[in-house]
Amino acid sequence: MRRVINFFLIFLFSTTCFGQSKTLDDYLQHAIKNSPLIKDLNNQILSARLDSVRIRAGFKPQVTASSAGLYAPVIKGYGYSSAITNGQSLNGLITVSKAFVGKGYLNAQFAALGIQNDSLRNSIKLSEQDLRRTIIGQYISAYGSLQQQRFNQEVVDLLGKEENLLKRLTRSNVYRQSDYLTFLVTLKQAQLQLSQSRLQYKTDYATLNYLSGIADTTIFEIAKPELQRNIALTNRSTSIFFKQYQLDSVRLANSRKLIDYSYRPRLSVFADGGYNSDLTAQYYRNFGTSIGFTVSMPLYDGGQRKLLYKKLLLEQETSKSYKAFFNNQYTQQINQLNQQINDYDKLVAEITDQLKYSESLIKVDTKLLQTGDLKIADLILAVNNYLSIKNLLTQNIISKLQLVNQLNYWSR
């Protein structure tokens, strides 16, 4: 009884494993989760946030401790002038300093970090979109190989049934031995094609796992990819592909503000306290404190400010040129992909109609074979035509799905 239960459990477990199938969403989730590039970009965003905190900390009062000592001996009248060096000195100070900057300058620096973060977030979306296109493309290829394998299995099963019938009819002298051998060659070719399609599916499936970062050699059947055409030609301002050009424009405007702020007056104050002495008489009384300030303002820098403005202007013109060129490419690409998909829809419909006739012909030939009223050459010709049409249908469906994948890539 125990053996029966164990056998039943093993059978149930095996059936469950072979019945499993993976979907496109499974691979997309694994690929995005395992992508080191996306993790790197997310870490860069966290690093930029730390830079924002660091900037705020840099404008808070800074406290430093310092100490210095000097001894300049004069030997037989030779040595540094005592009026300059005082002969010797020793100090140990605690200094508190603070730089005062305008709120506008601080906001401009934070804006630069914000633009950097927005650019990184957009880069993450672009990386995800690139990864999705790659994974979906490989998934479609693997699904096409699986469909080819299923179709070849269907043909082998069909020819296998007819082979048993033809063998009996040949023994009954309804068909010649040469007819049977000719049919058997066709069956063997179909079996070879089935083996080749299985190998191709394993290869495409392994590549899909590799691209998704999945370390698993178990082969599962994958579900049909449910892809819908999804593209909007309007409102490109929200597209991630045009977002970078918007960010470039904002970045250049903010860079001009930072240049202007760098030419404004700067004020800093300080206060220190501690010991500062030349170690002469009453050196033990040289403990004290001092306060002070510094003001600086650029008056002339040789025209560097205008040169920086010109550099920003050149960057702006370059960005506009790239945007205009990409906009034309974008429109052309979308129109071309839509046209190709429409053409494939028409072609698939025509091939599907032709396939119905081919299937009907095989059914008729199968009935005629049972009565011995069919030439084997006609049956082989019908099977080969069916193979060609079915292969053509599969190839065109896969090609259409690849185009839909390309079209959907530009939809975000």
mmCIF file with all atom_site columns, N, CA and C in Angstrom, residues 229-267:
data_model
loop_
_atom_site.group_PDB
_atom_site.id
_atom_site.type_symbol
_atom_site.label_atom_id
_atom_site.label_alt_id
_atom_site.label_comp_id
_atom_site.label_asym_id
_atom_site.label_entity_id
_atom_site.label_seq_id
_atom_site.pdbx_PDB_ins_code
_atom_site.Cartn_x
_atom_site.Cartn_y
_atom_site.Cartn_z
_atom_site.occupancy
_atom_site.B_iso_or_equiv
_atom_site.pdbx_formal_charge
_atom_site.auth_seq_id
_atom_site.auth_comp_id
_atom_site.auth_asym_id
_atom_site.auth_atom_id
_atom_site.pdbx_PDB_model_num
ATOM 1   N N  . ARG A 1 229 ? -0.990 46.598 -29.136 1.00 0.00 ? 229 ARG A N  1
ATOM 2   C CA . ARG A 1 229 ? -0.384 47.826 -29.663 1.00 0.00 ? 229 ARG A CA 1
ATOM 3   C C  . ARG A 1 229 ? -0.743 48.992 -28.759 1.00 0.00 ? 229 ARG A C  1
ATOM 4   N N  . ASN A 1 230 ? 0.282  49.654 -28.268 1.00 0.00 ? 230 ASN A N  1
ATOM 5   C CA . ASN A 1 230 ? 0.062  50.733 -27.305 1.00 0.00 ? 230 ASN A CA 1
ATOM 6   C C  . ASN A 1 230 ? 1.022  51.868 -27.617 1.00 0.00 ? 230 ASN A C  1
ATOM 7   N N  . ILE A 1 231 ? 0.530  52.851 -28.326 1.00 0.00 ? 231 ILE A N  1
ATOM 8   C CA . ILE A 1 231 ? 1.381  53.983 -28.684 1.00 0.00 ? 231 ILE A CA 1
ATOM 9   C C  . ILE A 1 231 ? 0.518  55.225 -28.805 1.00 0.00 ? 231 ILE A C  1
ATOM 10  N N  . ALA A 1 232 ? 1.017  56.319 -28.307 1.00 0.00 ? 232 ALA A N  1
ATOM 11  C CA . ALA A 1 232 ? 0.329  57.612 -28.411 1.00 0.00 ? 232 ALA A CA 1
ATOM 12  C C  . ALA A 1 232 ? 1.255  58.604 -29.094 1.00 0.00 ? 232 ALA A C  1
ATOM 13  N N  . LEU A 1 233 ? 0.805  59.164 -30.190 1.00 0.00 ? 233 LEU A N  1
ATOM 14  C CA . LEU A 1 233 ? 1.632  60.111 -30.929 1.00 0.00 ? 233 LEU A CA 1
ATOM 15  C C  . LEU A 1 233 ? 1.516  61.528 -30.377 1.00 0.00 ? 233 LEU A C  1
ATOM 16  N N  . THR A 1 234 ? 0.567  61.743 -29.459 1.00 0.00 ? 234 THR A N  1
ATOM 17  C CA . THR A 1 234 ? 0.386  63.076 -28.888 1.00 0.00 ? 234 THR A CA 1
ATOM 18  C C  . THR A 1 234 ? 0.982  63.139 -27.492 1.00 0.00 ? 234 THR A C  1
ATOM 19  N N  . ASN A 1 235 ? 1.049  64.350 -26.959 1.00 0.00 ? 235 ASN A N  1
ATOM 20  C CA . ASN A 1 235 ? 1.534  64.591 -25.601 1.00 0.00 ? 235 ASN A CA 1
ATOM 21  C C  . ASN A 1 235 ? 2.922  63.982 -25.387 1.00 0.00 ? 235 ASN A C  1
ATOM 22  N N  . ARG A 1 236 ? 3.836  64.344 -26.235 1.00 0.00 ? 236 ARG A N  1
ATOM 23  C CA . ARG A 1 236 ? 5.194  63.822 -26.106 1.00 0.00 ? 236 ARG A CA 1
ATOM 24  C C  . ARG A 1 236 ? 5.942  64.448 -24.935 1.00 0.00 ? 236 ARG A C  1
ATOM 25  N N  . SER A 1 237 ? 5.354  65.470 -24.337 1.00 0.00 ? 237 SER A N  1
ATOM 26  C CA . SER A 1 237 ? 6.031  66.117 -23.208 1.00 0.00 ? 237 SER A CA 1
ATOM 27  C C  . SER A 1 237 ? 6.165  65.180 -22.019 1.00 0.00 ? 237 SER A C  1
ATOM 28  N N  . THR A 1 238 ? 5.317  64.150 -21.953 1.00 0.00 ? 238 THR A N  1
ATOM 29  C CA . THR A 1 238 ? 5.388  63.198 -20.846 1.00 0.00 ? 238 THR A CA 1
ATOM 30  C C  . THR A 1 238 ? 6.199  61.960 -21.199 1.00 0.00 ? 238 THR A C  1
ATOM 31  N N  . SER A 1 239 ? 6.676  61.865 -22.427 1.00 0.00 ? 239 SER A N  1
ATOM 32  C CA . SER A 1 239 ? 7.440  60.691 -22.848 1.00 0.00 ? 239 SER A CA 1
ATOM 33  C C  . SER A 1 239 ? 8.826  60.702 -22.223 1.00 0.00 ? 239 SER A C  1
ATOM 34  N N  . ILE A 1 240 ? 9.278  59.535 -21.785 1.00 0.00 ? 240 ILE A N  1
ATOM 35  C CA . ILE A 1 240 ? 10.613 59.449 -21.182 1.00 0.00 ? 240 ILE A CA 1
ATOM 36  C C  . ILE A 1 240 ? 11.700 59.712 -22.217 1.00 0.00 ? 240 ILE A C  1
ATOM 37  N N  . PHE A 1 241 ? 11.388 59.533 -23.492 1.00 0.00 ? 241 PHE A N  1
ATOM 38  C CA . PHE A 1 241 ? 12.391 59.753 -24.534 1.00 0.00 ? 241 PHE A CA 1
ATOM 39  C C  . PHE A 1 241 ? 12.599 61.242 -24.818 1.00 0.00 ? 241 PHE A C  1
ATOM 40  N N  . PHE A 1 242 ? 11.607 62.068 -24.491 1.00 0.00 ? 242 PHE A N  1
ATOM 41  C CA . PHE A 1 242 ? 11.732 63.518 -24.655 1.00 0.00 ? 242 PHE A CA 1
ATOM 42  C C  . PHE A 1 242 ? 12.005 64.219 -23.329 1.00 0.00 ? 242 PHE A C  1
ATOM 43  N N  . LYS A 1 243 ? 11.883 63.471 -22.240 1.00 0.00 ? 243 LYS A N  1
ATOM 44  C CA . LYS A 1 243 ? 12.070 64.062 -20.914 1.00 0.00 ? 243 LYS A CA 1
ATOM 45  C C  . LYS A 1 243 ? 13.481 64.607 -20.736 1.00 0.00 ? 243 LYS A C  1
ATOM 46  N N  . GLN A 1 244 ? 14.470 63.901 -21.266 1.00 0.00 ? 244 GLN A N  1
ATOM 47  C CA . GLN A 1 244 ? 15.854 64.323 -21.066 1.00 0.00 ? 244 GLN A CA 1
ATOM 48  C C  . GLN A 1 244 ? 16.125 65.682 -21.707 1.00 0.00 ? 244 GLN A C  1
ATOM 49  N N  . TYR A 1 245 ? 15.479 65.953 -22.834 1.00 0.00 ? 245 TYR A N  1
ATOM 50  C CA . TYR A 1 245 ? 15.664 67.259 -23.476 1.00 0.00 ? 245 TYR A CA 1
ATOM 51  C C  . TYR A 1 245 ? 15.057 68.373 -22.619 1.00 0.00 ? 245 TYR A C  1
ATOM 52  N N  . GLN A 1 246 ? 13.931 68.097 -21.973 1.00 0.00 ? 246 GLN A N  1
ATOM 53  C CA . GLN A 1 246 ? 13.343 69.078 -21.059 1.00 0.00 ? 246 GLN A CA 1
ATOM 54  C C  . GLN A 1 246 ? 14.270 69.321 -19.868 1.00 0.00 ? 246 GLN A C  1
ATOM 55  N N  . LEU A 1 247 ? 14.832 68.238 -19.350 1.00 0.00 ? 247 LEU A N  1
ATOM 56  C CA . LEU A 1 247 ? 15.745 68.375 -18.210 1.00 0.00 ? 247 LEU A CA 1
ATOM 57  C C  . LEU A 1 247 ? 17.002 69.142 -18.603 1.00 0.00 ? 247 LEU A C  1
ATOM 58  N N  . ASP A 1 248 ? 17.472 68.933 -19.829 1.00 0.00 ? 248 ASP A N  1
ATOM 59  C CA . ASP A 1 248 ? 18.651 69.681 -20.290 1.00 0.00 ? 248 ASP A CA 1
ATOM 60  C C  . ASP A 1 248 ? 18.364 71.177 -20.329 1.00 0.00 ? 248 ASP A C  1
ATOM 61  N N  . SER A 1 249 ? 17.169 71.537 -20.786 1.00 0.00 ? 249 SER A N  1
ATOM 62  C CA . SER A 1 249 ? 16.802 72.954 -20.843 1.00 0.00 ? 249 SER A CA 1
ATOM 63  C C  . SER A 1 249 ? 16.759 73.567 -19.446 1.00 0.00 ? 249 SER A C  1
ATOM 64  N N  . VAL A 1 250 ? 16.160 72.841 -18.495 1.00 0.00 ? 250 VAL A N  1
ATOM 65  C CA . VAL A 1 250 ? 16.091 73.339 -17.111 1.00 0.00 ? 250 VAL A CA 1
ATOM 66  C C  . VAL A 1 250 ? 17.483 73.406 -16.498 1.00 0.00 ? 250 VAL A C  1
ATOM 67  N N  . ARG A 1 251 ? 18.309 72.415 -16.799 1.00 0.00 ? 251 ARG A N  1
ATOM 68  C CA . ARG A 1 251 ? 19.669 72.393 -16.244 1.00 0.00 ? 251 ARG A CA 1
ATOM 69  C C  . ARG A 1 251 ? 20.491 73.579 -16.734 1.00 0.00 ? 251 ARG A C  1
ATOM 70  N N  . LEU A 1 252 ? 20.383 73.896 -18.016 1.00 0.00 ? 252 LEU A N  1
ATOM 71  C CA . LEU A 1 252 ? 21.147 75.019 -18.564 1.00 0.00 ? 252 LEU A CA 1
ATOM 72  C C  . LEU A 1 252 ? 20.689 76.347 -17.959 1.00 0.00 ? 252 LEU A C  1
ATOM 73  N N  . ALA A 1 253 ? 19.375 76.507 -17.757 1.00 0.00 ? 253 ALA A N  1
ATOM 74  C CA . ALA A 1 253 ? 18.874 77.740 -17.131 1.00 0.00 ? 253 ALA A CA 1
ATOM 75  C C  . ALA A 1 253 ? 19.375 77.859 -15.694 1.00 0.00 ? 253 ALA A C  1
ATOM 76  N N  . ASN A 1 254 ? 19.403 76.740 -14.987 1.00 0.00 ? 254 ASN A N  1
ATOM 77  C CA . ASN A 1 254 ? 19.892 76.772 -13.604 1.00 0.00 ? 254 ASN A CA 1
ATOM 78  C C  . ASN A 1 254 ? 21.402 77.012 -13.555 1.00 0.00 ? 254 ASN A C  1
ATOM 79  N N  . SER A 1 255 ? 22.131 76.481 -14.537 1.00 0.00 ? 255 SER A N  1
ATOM 80  C CA . SER A 1 255 ? 23.577 76.714 -14.585 1.00 0.00 ? 255 SER A CA 1
ATOM 81  C C  . SER A 1 255 ? 23.885 78.196 -14.779 1.00 0.00 ? 255 SER A C  1
ATOM 82  N N  . ARG A 1 256 ? 23.055 78.876 -15.547 1.00 0.00 ? 256 ARG A N  1
ATOM 83  C CA . ARG A 1 256 ? 23.256 80.326 -15.731 1.00 0.00 ? 256 ARG A CA 1
ATOM 84  C C  . ARG A 1 256 ? 23.058 81.066 -14.402 1.00 0.00 ? 256 ARG A C  1
ATOM 85  N N  . LYS A 1 257 ? 22.070 80.622 -13.627 1.00 0.00 ? 257 LYS A N  1
ATOM 86  C CA . LYS A 1 257 ? 21.859 81.240 -12.313 1.00 0.00 ? 257 LYS A CA 1
ATOM 87  C C  . LYS A 1 257 ? 23.070 81.034 -11.411 1.00 0.00 ? 257 LYS A C  1
ATOM 88  N N  . LEU A 1 258 ? 23.628 79.830 -11.443 1.00 0.00 ? 258 LEU A N  1
ATOM 89  C CA . LEU A 1 258 ? 24.794 79.549 -10.601 1.00 0.00 ? 258 LEU A CA 1
ATOM 90  C C  . LEU A 1 258 ? 25.985 80.416 -11.004 1.00 0.00 ? 258 LEU A C  1
ATOM 91  N N  . ILE A 1 259 ? 26.131 80.671 -12.306 1.00 0.00 ? 259 ILE A N  1
ATOM 92  C CA . ILE A 1 259 ? 27.211 81.556 -12.764 1.00 0.00 ? 259 ILE A CA 1
ATOM 93  C C  . ILE A 1 259 ? 27.003 82.966 -12.223 1.00 0.00 ? 259 ILE A C  1
ATOM 94  N N  . ASP A 1 260 ? 25.761 83.442 -12.296 1.00 0.00 ? 260 ASP A N  1
ATOM 95  C CA . ASP A 1 260 ? 25.472 84.798 -11.801 1.00 0.00 ? 260 ASP A CA 1
ATOM 96  C C  . ASP A 1 260 ? 25.734 84.905 -10.302 1.00 0.00 ? 260 ASP A C  1
ATOM 97  N N  . TYR A 1 261 ? 25.330 83.875 -9.554  1.00 0.00 ? 261 TYR A N  1
ATOM 98  C CA . TYR A 1 261 ? 25.529 83.925 -8.105  1.00 0.00 ? 261 TYR A CA 1
ATOM 99  C C  . TYR A 1 261 ? 27.007 83.877 -7.730  1.00 0.00 ? 261 TYR A C  1
ATOM 100 N N  . SER A 1 262 ? 27.824 83.247 -8.557  1.00 0.00 ? 262 SER A N  1
ATOM 101 C CA . SER A 1 262 ? 29.252 83.155 -8.238  1.00 0.00 ? 262 SER A CA 1
ATOM 102 C C  . SER A 1 262 ? 29.956 84.507 -8.357  1.00 0.00 ? 262 SER A C  1
ATOM 103 N N  . TYR A 1 263 ? 29.300 85.502 -8.975  1.00 0.00 ? 263 TYR A N  1
ATOM 104 C CA . TYR A 1 263 ? 29.896 86.836 -9.115  1.00 0.00 ? 263 TYR A CA 1
ATOM 105 C C  . TYR A 1 263 ? 29.302 87.839 -8.123  1.00 0.00 ? 263 TYR A C  1
ATOM 106 N N  . ARG A 1 264 ? 28.544 87.356 -7.174  1.00 0.00 ? 264 ARG A N  1
ATOM 107 C CA . ARG A 1 264 ? 27.986 88.247 -6.165  1.00 0.00 ? 264 ARG A CA 1
ATOM 108 C C  . ARG A 1 264 ? 28.897 88.282 -4.929  1.00 0.00 ? 264 ARG A C  1
ATOM 109 N N  . PRO A 1 265 ? 28.772 89.344 -4.080  1.00 0.00 ? 265 PRO A N  1
ATOM 110 C CA . PRO A 1 265 ? 29.623 89.433 -2.885  1.00 0.00 ? 265 PRO A CA 1
ATOM 111 C C  . PRO A 1 265 ? 29.403 88.240 -1.958  1.00 0.00 ? 265 PRO A C  1
ATOM 112 N N  . ARG A 1 266 ? 30.490 87.857 -1.279  1.00 0.00 ? 266 ARG A N  1
ATOM 113 C CA . ARG A 1 266 ? 30.425 86.759 -0.325  1.00 0.00 ? 266 ARG A CA 1
ATOM 114 C C  . ARG A 1 266 ? 30.904 87.249 1.035   1.00 0.00 ? 266 ARG A C  1
ATOM 115 N N  . LEU A 1 267 ? 30.190 86.861 2.056   1.00 0.00 ? 267 LEU A N  1
ATOM 116 C CA . LEU A 1 267 ? 30.508 87.276 3.422   1.00 0.00 ? 267 LEU A CA 1
ATOM 117 C C  . LEU A 1 267 ? 30.681 86.040 4.290   1.00 0.00 ? 267 LEU A C  1
#
